[in-house]
PDB file of C-alpha atoms in Angstrom:
ATOM      1  CA  MET A   1       0.000   0.000   0.000  1.00 72.00           C
ATOM      2  CA  ILE A   2       1.024   3.632  -0.468  1.00 61.00           C
ATOM      3  CA  ASN A   3       0.016   6.953   1.046  1.00 73.00           C
ATOM      4  CA  PHE A   4      -1.272   9.249  -1.691  1.00 75.00           C
ATOM      5  CA  ASN A   5      -2.379  12.711  -0.498  1.00 70.00           C
ATOM      6  CA  GLY A   6      -3.282  11.284   2.909  1.00 74.00           C
ATOM      7  CA  ASN A   7      -5.175   8.282   1.567  1.00 78.00           C
ATOM      8  CA  ILE A   8      -3.908   4.710   1.955  1.00 63.00           C
ATOM      9  CA  VAL A   9      -4.429   3.095  -1.453  1.00 77.00           C
ATOM     10  CA  SER A  10      -3.115   0.232  -3.535  1.00 80.00           C
ATOM     11  CA  PRO A  11      -0.038   1.093  -5.639  1.00 74.00           C
ATOM     12  CA  ASP A  12      -2.014  -0.168  -8.622  1.00 74.00           C
ATOM     13  CA  GLU A  13      -4.176   2.954  -8.332  1.00 70.00           C
ATOM     14  CA  ASN A  14      -1.259   5.325  -9.007  1.00 72.00           C
ATOM     15  CA  LEU A  15       0.790   4.977 -12.190  1.00 77.00           C
ATOM     16  CA  LEU A  16       3.620   7.104 -10.792  1.00 83.00           C
ATOM     17  CA  VAL A  17       4.587   4.804  -7.916  1.00 83.00           C
ATOM     18  CA  ASN A  18       7.332   3.044  -9.864  1.00 86.00           C
ATOM     19  CA  ASN A  19       7.697   5.381 -12.850  1.00 89.00           C
ATOM     20  CA  ARG A  20      11.403   6.128 -13.249  1.00 91.00           C
ATOM     21  CA  ALA A  21      10.857   9.427 -15.065  1.00 93.00           C
ATOM     22  CA  PHE A  22       8.853  10.607 -12.038  1.00 91.00           C
ATOM     23  CA  LEU A  23      11.122   9.105  -9.370  1.00 92.00           C
ATOM     24  CA  TYR A  24      14.556   9.876 -10.823  1.00 94.00           C
ATOM     25  CA  GLY A  25      14.132  12.011 -13.927  1.00 95.00           C
ATOM     26  CA  ASP A  26      15.085   8.920 -15.931  1.00 96.00           C
ATOM     27  CA  GLY A  27      13.579  10.076 -19.204  1.00 97.00           C
ATOM     28  CA  VAL A  28      14.207  12.179 -22.305  1.00 97.00           C
ATOM     29  CA  PHE A  29      11.798  14.010 -24.580  1.00 97.00           C
ATOM     30  CA  GLU A  30      11.306  15.883 -27.822  1.00 98.00           C
ATOM     31  CA  THR A  31       8.861  18.727 -28.398  1.00 98.00           C
ATOM     32  CA  LEU A  32       7.551  18.817 -31.970  1.00 98.00           C
ATOM     33  CA  LYS A  33       5.461  21.177 -34.052  1.00 97.00           C
ATOM     34  CA  ILE A  34       2.867  19.927 -36.530  1.00 97.00           C
ATOM     35  CA  VAL A  35       1.968  22.211 -39.438  1.00 96.00           C
ATOM     36  CA  ASP A  36      -0.387  21.217 -42.256  1.00 94.00           C
ATOM     37  CA  GLY A  37      -0.200  17.527 -41.463  1.00 94.00           C
ATOM     38  CA  LYS A  38       3.557  17.228 -41.161  1.00 95.00           C
ATOM     39  CA  ILE A  39       6.106  17.378 -38.344  1.00 97.00           C
ATOM     40  CA  LEU A  40       8.568  20.192 -38.905  1.00 97.00           C
ATOM     41  CA  PHE A  41      12.210  19.115 -39.166  1.00 97.00           C
ATOM     42  CA  LEU A  42      11.262  15.566 -38.211  1.00 97.00           C
ATOM     43  CA  GLU A  43      14.628  14.048 -39.093  1.00 97.00           C
ATOM     44  CA  ASP A  44      16.502  16.471 -36.824  1.00 97.00           C
ATOM     45  CA  HIS A  45      14.152  15.707 -33.939  1.00 98.00           C
ATOM     46  CA  TYR A  46      14.390  11.967 -34.469  1.00 98.00           C
ATOM     47  CA  PHE A  47      18.177  11.822 -34.507  1.00 97.00           C
ATOM     48  CA  ARG A  48      18.413  14.098 -31.475  1.00 97.00           C
ATOM     49  CA  LEU A  49      16.037  11.790 -29.578  1.00 98.00           C
ATOM     50  CA  MET A  50      18.065   8.734 -30.549  1.00 97.00           C
ATOM     51  CA  SER A  51      21.263  10.508 -29.503  1.00 97.00           C
ATOM     52  CA  SER A  52      19.748  11.447 -26.136  1.00 97.00           C
ATOM     53  CA  MET A  53      18.687   7.849 -25.520  1.00 97.00           C
ATOM     54  CA  ARG A  54      22.186   6.600 -26.305  1.00 97.00           C
ATOM     55  CA  ILE A  55      23.812   9.179 -24.038  1.00 96.00           C
ATOM     56  CA  VAL A  56      21.746   7.998 -21.035  1.00 96.00           C
ATOM     57  CA  ARG A  57      22.258   4.323 -22.021  1.00 96.00           C
ATOM     58  CA  MET A  58      18.656   3.478 -22.847  1.00 96.00           C
ATOM     59  CA  GLU A  59      17.981   0.430 -24.970  1.00 95.00           C
ATOM     60  CA  ILE A  60      16.492   1.621 -28.275  1.00 96.00           C
ATOM     61  CA  PRO A  61      13.696  -0.734 -29.412  1.00 96.00           C
ATOM     62  CA  MET A  62      13.989  -2.187 -32.906  1.00 96.00           C
ATOM     63  CA  ASN A  63      10.642  -0.633 -33.892  1.00 95.00           C
ATOM     64  CA  PHE A  64      11.711   2.903 -32.901  1.00 96.00           C
ATOM     65  CA  THR A  65      12.101   4.035 -36.485  1.00 97.00           C
ATOM     66  CA  MET A  66      11.386   7.590 -37.551  1.00 97.00           C
ATOM     67  CA  GLU A  67       8.334   6.385 -39.476  1.00 97.00           C
ATOM     68  CA  TYR A  68       6.969   4.500 -36.458  1.00 97.00           C
ATOM     69  CA  LEU A  69       7.241   7.469 -34.073  1.00 97.00           C
ATOM     70  CA  GLU A  70       5.770   9.803 -36.710  1.00 97.00           C
ATOM     71  CA  GLU A  71       2.827   7.417 -37.080  1.00 96.00           C
ATOM     72  CA  GLN A  72       2.265   7.345 -33.310  1.00 96.00           C
ATOM     73  CA  VAL A  73       2.157  11.140 -33.161  1.00 96.00           C
ATOM     74  CA  PHE A  74      -0.349  11.399 -36.005  1.00 96.00           C
ATOM     75  CA  ILE A  75      -2.611   8.682 -34.626  1.00 95.00           C
ATOM     76  CA  LEU A  76      -3.104  10.922 -31.598  1.00 95.00           C
ATOM     77  CA  ALA A  77      -3.205  14.168 -33.598  1.00 95.00           C
ATOM     78  CA  LYS A  78      -6.003  12.726 -35.710  1.00 95.00           C
ATOM     79  CA  ALA A  79      -7.881  11.557 -32.600  1.00 94.00           C
ATOM     80  CA  ASN A  80      -7.532  15.061 -31.133  1.00 94.00           C
ATOM     81  CA  GLU A  81      -8.505  16.688 -34.458  1.00 94.00           C
ATOM     82  CA  CYS A  82      -5.442  18.922 -34.595  1.00 95.00           C
ATOM     83  CA  GLU A  83      -3.439  17.735 -37.602  1.00 94.00           C
ATOM     84  CA  ALA A  84      -3.343  21.251 -39.083  1.00 94.00           C
ATOM     85  CA  SER A  85      -1.475  22.923 -36.225  1.00 96.00           C
ATOM     86  CA  ALA A  86      -0.357  21.288 -33.002  1.00 97.00           C
ATOM     87  CA  ARG A  87       2.291  20.950 -30.335  1.00 97.00           C
ATOM     88  CA  ALA A  88       3.405  17.371 -29.724  1.00 97.00           C
ATOM     89  CA  ARG A  89       5.747  15.776 -27.221  1.00 97.00           C
ATOM     90  CA  ILE A  90       7.335  12.345 -27.213  1.00 97.00           C
ATOM     91  CA  THR A  91       8.630  11.302 -23.793  1.00 96.00           C
ATOM     92  CA  VAL A  92      10.750   8.163 -23.524  1.00 97.00           C
ATOM     93  CA  TYR A  93      11.490   6.720 -20.090  1.00 96.00           C
ATOM     94  CA  ARG A  94      13.141   3.620 -18.727  1.00 96.00           C
ATOM     95  CA  ASN A  95      10.743   0.932 -17.508  1.00 94.00           C
ATOM     96  CA  ASP A  96       9.953   0.340 -13.834  1.00 93.00           C
ATOM     97  CA  GLY A  97      12.385  -1.479 -11.612  1.00 92.00           C
ATOM     98  CA  GLY A  98      15.427  -0.758  -9.489  1.00 94.00           C
ATOM     99  CA  TYR A  99      16.575   2.326  -7.634  1.00 94.00           C
ATOM    100  CA  TYR A 100      19.454   4.360  -9.078  1.00 95.00           C
ATOM    101  CA  LEU A 101      20.543   1.218 -10.889  1.00 96.00           C
ATOM    102  CA  PRO A 102      17.743   0.187 -13.291  1.00 95.00           C
ATOM    103  CA  LYS A 103      16.771  -3.470 -13.429  1.00 92.00           C
ATOM    104  CA  ASN A 104      16.743  -3.213 -17.217  1.00 85.00           C
ATOM    105  CA  LYS A 105      17.395  -0.691 -19.974  1.00 83.00           C
ATOM    106  CA  GLU A 106      14.135  -1.207 -21.858  1.00 92.00           C
ATOM    107  CA  VAL A 107      11.867   1.782 -22.378  1.00 96.00           C
ATOM    108  CA  SER A 108       8.288   2.920 -22.814  1.00 95.00           C
ATOM    109  CA  PHE A 109       7.051   6.088 -24.478  1.00 95.00           C
ATOM    110  CA  LEU A 110       4.252   8.598 -24.043  1.00 94.00           C
ATOM    111  CA  VAL A 111       2.885  10.948 -26.707  1.00 96.00           C
ATOM    112  CA  ASN A 112       0.932  14.155 -26.010  1.00 95.00           C
ATOM    113  CA  VAL A 113      -0.593  16.348 -28.724  1.00 95.00           C
ATOM    114  CA  VAL A 114      -2.452  19.640 -28.163  1.00 96.00           C
ATOM    115  CA  PRO A 115      -3.743  22.113 -30.784  1.00 96.00           C
ATOM    116  CA  LEU A 116      -1.938  25.372 -31.533  1.00 95.00           C
ATOM    117  CA  GLU A 117      -3.760  28.508 -32.586  1.00 90.00           C
ATOM    118  CA  ASN A 118      -1.086  29.675 -35.036  1.00 83.00           C
ATOM    119  CA  ALA A 119       0.608  27.444 -37.560  1.00 85.00           C
ATOM    120  CA  ILE A 120       2.973  30.064 -38.964  1.00 90.00           C
ATOM    121  CA  TYR A 121       5.705  31.779 -36.981  1.00 94.00           C
ATOM    122  CA  ARG A 122       5.128  35.421 -36.049  1.00 91.00           C
ATOM    123  CA  LEU A 123       6.203  38.173 -33.688  1.00 84.00           C
ATOM    124  CA  GLU A 124       3.999  37.312 -30.729  1.00 73.00           C
ATOM    125  CA  LYS A 125       4.720  40.143 -28.297  1.00 68.00           C
ATOM    126  CA  SER A 126       5.885  43.737 -28.749  1.00 84.00           C
ATOM    127  CA  ILE A 127       7.532  43.924 -25.293  1.00 91.00           C
ATOM    128  CA  TYR A 128       9.675  41.014 -24.102  1.00 95.00           C
ATOM    129  CA  GLU A 129      11.928  41.621 -21.109  1.00 97.00           C
ATOM    130  CA  VAL A 130      14.564  39.280 -19.714  1.00 98.00           C
ATOM    131  CA  ASP A 131      17.234  39.187 -17.024  1.00 98.00           C
ATOM    132  CA  LEU A 132      19.865  36.757 -15.799  1.00 98.00           C
ATOM    133  CA  TYR A 133      18.916  33.847 -13.535  1.00 98.00           C
ATOM    134  CA  LYS A 134      21.788  33.370 -11.100  1.00 97.00           C
ATOM    135  CA  ASP A 135      20.371  31.108  -8.380  1.00 97.00           C
ATOM    136  CA  PHE A 136      21.728  28.014 -10.138  1.00 97.00           C
ATOM    137  CA  TYR A 137      24.211  27.369 -12.938  1.00 97.00           C
ATOM    138  CA  VAL A 138      24.316  24.837 -15.783  1.00 97.00           C
ATOM    139  CA  THR A 139      27.388  22.618 -15.928  1.00 96.00           C
ATOM    140  CA  LYS A 140      29.349  22.362 -19.165  1.00 96.00           C
ATOM    141  CA  GLN A 141      28.818  18.668 -19.854  1.00 95.00           C
ATOM    142  CA  LEU A 142      27.105  16.400 -22.366  1.00 95.00           C
ATOM    143  CA  LEU A 143      24.069  15.752 -20.141  1.00 94.00           C
ATOM    144  CA  SER A 144      23.259  19.476 -20.162  1.00 95.00           C
ATOM    145  CA  THR A 145      22.806  19.425 -23.936  1.00 95.00           C
ATOM    146  CA  ILE A 146      19.940  16.887 -24.002  1.00 94.00           C
ATOM    147  CA  LYS A 147      16.267  17.351 -23.150  1.00 95.00           C
ATOM    148  CA  SER A 148      15.766  15.227 -20.052  1.00 96.00           C
ATOM    149  CA  THR A 149      12.780  15.093 -17.709  1.00 96.00           C
ATOM    150  CA  ASN A 150      14.849  16.821 -15.006  1.00 94.00           C
ATOM    151  CA  LYS A 151      14.028  20.503 -15.599  1.00 95.00           C
ATOM    152  CA  LEU A 152      14.231  21.979 -12.093  1.00 96.00           C
ATOM    153  CA  ILE A 153      16.452  24.883 -13.146  1.00 97.00           C
ATOM    154  CA  ASN A 154      13.940  25.835 -15.854  1.00 97.00           C
ATOM    155  CA  ILE A 155      11.066  25.550 -13.379  1.00 97.00           C
ATOM    156  CA  THR A 156      12.686  27.614 -10.619  1.00 98.00           C
ATOM    157  CA  GLY A 157      13.874  30.125 -13.218  1.00 98.00           C
ATOM    158  CA  SER A 158      10.355  30.461 -14.611  1.00 98.00           C
ATOM    159  CA  ILE A 159       9.008  31.105 -11.111  1.00 98.00           C
ATOM    160  CA  PHE A 160      11.721  33.730 -10.580  1.00 98.00           C
ATOM    161  CA  ALA A 161      10.788  35.419 -13.875  1.00 98.00           C
ATOM    162  CA  ASP A 162       7.098  35.440 -12.973  1.00 98.00           C
ATOM    163  CA  GLU A 163       7.764  36.867  -9.515  1.00 98.00           C
ATOM    164  CA  ASN A 164       9.841  39.683 -11.011  1.00 98.00           C
ATOM    165  CA  GLY A 165       7.566  40.622 -13.908  1.00 97.00           C
ATOM    166  CA  LEU A 166       9.908  39.209 -16.554  1.00 98.00           C
ATOM    167  CA  ASP A 167       8.996  37.335 -19.708  1.00 97.00           C
ATOM    168  CA  ASN A 168      12.017  35.035 -19.526  1.00 98.00           C
ATOM    169  CA  CYS A 169      15.430  34.547 -17.958  1.00 98.00           C
ATOM    170  CA  LEU A 170      18.852  33.759 -19.364  1.00 98.00           C
ATOM    171  CA  LEU A 171      20.810  30.871 -17.890  1.00 98.00           C
ATOM    172  CA  LEU A 172      24.526  30.899 -17.060  1.00 98.00           C
ATOM    173  CA  ASN A 173      26.979  28.027 -17.085  1.00 98.00           C
ATOM    174  CA  ASP A 174      29.627  27.334 -14.451  1.00 96.00           C
ATOM    175  CA  SER A 175      32.015  29.675 -16.298  1.00 96.00           C
ATOM    176  CA  LYS A 176      29.404  32.442 -15.843  1.00 97.00           C
ATOM    177  CA  ASN A 177      28.748  32.705 -19.583  1.00 98.00           C
ATOM    178  CA  VAL A 178      25.232  33.114 -21.003  1.00 98.00           C
ATOM    179  CA  ILE A 179      24.193  29.847 -22.657  1.00 98.00           C
ATOM    180  CA  GLU A 180      20.436  29.937 -23.349  1.00 98.00           C
ATOM    181  CA  ALA A 181      17.014  31.123 -22.208  1.00 98.00           C
ATOM    182  CA  LEU A 182      14.658  29.070 -20.042  1.00 98.00           C
ATOM    183  CA  ASN A 183      12.828  27.803 -23.119  1.00 97.00           C
ATOM    184  CA  GLY A 184      15.239  28.032 -26.010  1.00 97.00           C
ATOM    185  CA  ASN A 185      18.609  28.978 -27.454  1.00 98.00           C
ATOM    186  CA  ILE A 186      19.934  32.538 -27.379  1.00 98.00           C
ATOM    187  CA  PHE A 187      21.333  34.560 -30.307  1.00 98.00           C
ATOM    188  CA  MET A 188      23.059  37.951 -30.158  1.00 98.00           C
ATOM    189  CA  LEU A 189      23.602  40.440 -32.976  1.00 98.00           C
ATOM    190  CA  MET A 190      26.437  42.924 -32.531  1.00 97.00           C
ATOM    191  CA  GLY A 191      27.171  45.004 -35.613  1.00 96.00           C
ATOM    192  CA  ASN A 192      27.298  42.561 -38.530  1.00 97.00           C
ATOM    193  CA  LYS A 193      28.120  39.530 -36.346  1.00 98.00           C
ATOM    194  CA  LEU A 194      25.468  37.086 -35.176  1.00 98.00           C
ATOM    195  CA  SER A 195      26.642  34.771 -32.407  1.00 98.00           C
ATOM    196  CA  THR A 196      25.193  31.921 -30.365  1.00 98.00           C
ATOM    197  CA  PRO A 197      26.922  29.813 -27.704  1.00 98.00           C
ATOM    198  CA  PRO A 198      28.478  26.534 -28.909  1.00 97.00           C
ATOM    199  CA  VAL A 199      26.902  23.336 -27.613  1.00 96.00           C
ATOM    200  CA  ASP A 200      29.976  22.551 -25.517  1.00 96.00           C
ATOM    201  CA  GLU A 201      29.110  25.567 -23.345  1.00 97.00           C
ATOM    202  CA  GLY A 202      26.233  23.462 -21.955  1.00 96.00           C
ATOM    203  CA  CYS A 203      23.316  24.739 -24.053  1.00 97.00           C
ATOM    204  CA  HIS A 204      20.747  22.493 -25.706  1.00 95.00           C
ATOM    205  CA  ASN A 205      21.467  21.351 -29.214  1.00 93.00           C
ATOM    206  CA  GLY A 206      18.251  22.967 -30.415  1.00 96.00           C
ATOM    207  CA  VAL A 207      16.536  21.934 -33.638  1.00 97.00           C
ATOM    208  CA  MET A 208      15.395  25.510 -34.310  1.00 98.00           C
ATOM    209  CA  ARG A 209      18.883  26.753 -33.413  1.00 98.00           C
ATOM    210  CA  ARG A 210      20.217  24.640 -36.270  1.00 97.00           C
ATOM    211  CA  GLN A 211      17.668  26.024 -38.747  1.00 97.00           C
ATOM    212  CA  VAL A 212      18.349  29.635 -37.782  1.00 98.00           C
ATOM    213  CA  LEU A 213      22.110  29.167 -38.091  1.00 98.00           C
ATOM    214  CA  ALA A 214      21.637  27.778 -41.590  1.00 97.00           C
ATOM    215  CA  LEU A 215      19.299  30.612 -42.637  1.00 97.00           C
ATOM    216  CA  ALA A 216      21.531  33.322 -41.161  1.00 98.00           C
ATOM    217  CA  LYS A 217      24.607  32.015 -42.993  1.00 97.00           C
ATOM    218  CA  LYS A 218      22.836  32.746 -46.279  1.00 96.00           C
ATOM    219  CA  ILE A 219      22.414  36.462 -45.468  1.00 96.00           C
ATOM    220  CA  GLU A 220      24.996  38.521 -47.340  1.00 95.00           C
ATOM    221  CA  GLY A 221      27.297  40.590 -45.145  1.00 96.00           C
ATOM    222  CA  LEU A 222      26.349  38.789 -41.932  1.00 97.00           C
ATOM    223  CA  GLU A 223      29.070  36.948 -40.016  1.00 98.00           C
ATOM    224  CA  VAL A 224      27.646  33.952 -38.144  1.00 98.00           C
ATOM    225  CA  VAL A 225      29.683  32.363 -35.351  1.00 98.00           C
ATOM    226  CA  GLU A 226      29.304  29.969 -32.443  1.00 98.00           C
ATOM    227  CA  GLU A 227      31.209  31.444 -29.521  1.00 98.00           C
ATOM    228  CA  PRO A 228      30.743  32.063 -25.769  1.00 97.00           C
ATOM    229  CA  ILE A 229      28.617  35.055 -24.770  1.00 98.00           C
ATOM    230  CA  SER A 230      29.548  37.011 -21.662  1.00 97.00           C
ATOM    231  CA  PRO A 231      26.823  38.777 -19.642  1.00 97.00           C
ATOM    232  CA  PHE A 232      28.776  41.990 -20.294  1.00 95.00           C
ATOM    233  CA  ASP A 233      28.163  41.550 -24.035  1.00 96.00           C
ATOM    234  CA  LEU A 234      24.382  41.752 -23.660  1.00 97.00           C
ATOM    235  CA  GLN A 235      24.165  45.489 -23.048  1.00 93.00           C
ATOM    236  CA  ARG A 236      26.377  46.163 -26.087  1.00 95.00           C
ATOM    237  CA  ALA A 237      24.234  44.060 -28.431  1.00 97.00           C
ATOM    238  CA  ASP A 238      22.016  45.455 -31.181  1.00 97.00           C
ATOM    239  CA  GLU A 239      19.546  42.546 -31.091  1.00 97.00           C
ATOM    240  CA  LEU A 240      18.887  39.521 -28.900  1.00 98.00           C
ATOM    241  CA  PHE A 241      16.474  36.726 -29.699  1.00 98.00           C
ATOM    242  CA  ILE A 242      15.438  33.275 -28.486  1.00 98.00           C
ATOM    243  CA  THR A 243      14.727  30.256 -30.693  1.00 98.00           C
ATOM    244  CA  ASN A 244      12.624  27.159 -30.096  1.00 97.00           C
ATOM    245  CA  ILE A 245      10.501  24.891 -32.255  1.00 97.00           C
ATOM    246  CA  ILE A 246       7.108  26.147 -31.056  1.00 96.00           C
ATOM    247  CA  THR A 247       7.616  29.937 -31.062  1.00 95.00           C
ATOM    248  CA  GLY A 248      10.240  29.949 -33.778  1.00 96.00           C
ATOM    249  CA  ILE A 249      12.106  33.204 -33.097  1.00 96.00           C
ATOM    250  CA  GLN A 250      11.242  35.436 -30.145  1.00 96.00           C
ATOM    251  CA  PRO A 251      12.933  38.861 -30.131  1.00 97.00           C
ATOM    252  CA  ILE A 252      14.057  40.231 -26.767  1.00 97.00           C
ATOM    253  CA  THR A 253      13.168  43.917 -26.505  1.00 96.00           C
ATOM    254  CA  LYS A 254      14.693  44.739 -23.104  1.00 97.00           C
ATOM    255  CA  TYR A 255      17.488  43.525 -20.837  1.00 97.00           C
ATOM    256  CA  ARG A 256      17.829  45.663 -17.724  1.00 95.00           C
ATOM    257  CA  LYS A 257      18.120  49.246 -19.023  1.00 92.00           C
ATOM    258  CA  LYS A 258      19.049  48.292 -22.581  1.00 95.00           C
ATOM    259  CA  GLU A 259      16.383  48.105 -25.302  1.00 95.00           C
ATOM    260  CA  PHE A 260      16.836  46.235 -28.589  1.00 96.00           C
ATOM    261  CA  GLY A 261      15.553  46.372 -32.143  1.00 93.00           C
ATOM    262  CA  ASN A 262      14.284  43.415 -34.183  1.00 94.00           C
ATOM    263  CA  LYS A 263      15.209  44.107 -37.820  1.00 95.00           C
ATOM    264  CA  LEU A 264      17.241  40.913 -38.302  1.00 96.00           C
ATOM    265  CA  THR A 265      14.751  38.925 -36.234  1.00 95.00           C
ATOM    266  CA  THR A 266      11.881  40.007 -38.481  1.00 94.00           C
ATOM    267  CA  ASP A 267      13.875  39.083 -41.589  1.00 96.00           C
ATOM    268  CA  LEU A 268      14.708  35.653 -40.177  1.00 97.00           C
ATOM    269  CA  ILE A 269      11.056  34.948 -39.300  1.00 96.00           C
ATOM    270  CA  VAL A 270      10.078  35.632 -42.929  1.00 95.00           C
ATOM    271  CA  LYS A 271      12.806  33.297 -44.138  1.00 96.00           C
ATOM    272  CA  LEU A 272      11.792  30.655 -41.590  1.00 96.00           C
ATOM    273  CA  ASN A 273       8.152  30.698 -42.706  1.00 95.00           C
ATOM    274  CA  THR A 274       9.277  30.392 -46.326  1.00 95.00           C
ATOM    275  CA  LEU A 275      11.367  27.350 -45.358  1.00 94.00           C
ATOM    276  CA  VAL A 276       8.432  25.775 -43.516  1.00 93.00           C
ATOM    277  CA  ARG A 277       5.984  26.332 -46.365  1.00 87.00           C
ATOM    278  CA  PHE A 278       8.157  25.604 -49.370  1.00 82.00           C
ATOM    279  CA  GLY A 279      11.210  23.739 -48.037  1.00 73.00           C
TER     280      GLY A 279
END
């Protein structure tokens, strides 16, 4: 028997009793965007999920092909009547058994799909203010680059942002460099140079980050680099923006007393929508 919210019940009545993702954060996930009946950048998402599973030593089932996981997402999207525009998440977690040492490396998966109001990417908010989150730091290691079910720093950072009237916070690594926002990768424009932290700084290897880097490298006269970003650089920047698969590109308009434009951001959003629609 277990005690659940003050009630003594059978463990069979609570699916979380032995769930390793719940108990130990022993899970990885991918957030996907569905537009017009297709998953955007599916191949990138699939290979990142497989890489994450290998890094944490999960056993990848033989049927975990890209086509199989795509089919599982669309079975649910169709059931939820949101194949035109939706947010989907695939969570993979190790099966029940063991404490820190799992009894086996086999996995199960869970798919969630919810409708999205907007299929195309757009500038969602005219004012978007951020600050640094310095209560905790991200370590520069391989585990920091994957999307695991342990997101306490993102949760506590989001609470901090809400309590201080901010739209988002920027995370620092153990070298005190800026690596990403709470919900996506960070880019900084200074003059004609666009920079984003390299993955070995501890930031996520974002799927949208990869698309934006590729699009930006095609802009004439723009130097695109992956290099560390110091907090002192932020107030000298001309533009700052955040990337993730759901929002696309979110311009930052204010960091402390510094306000930013969004000329490059707007241009990149147009190019991103063209890529999504026409490939």
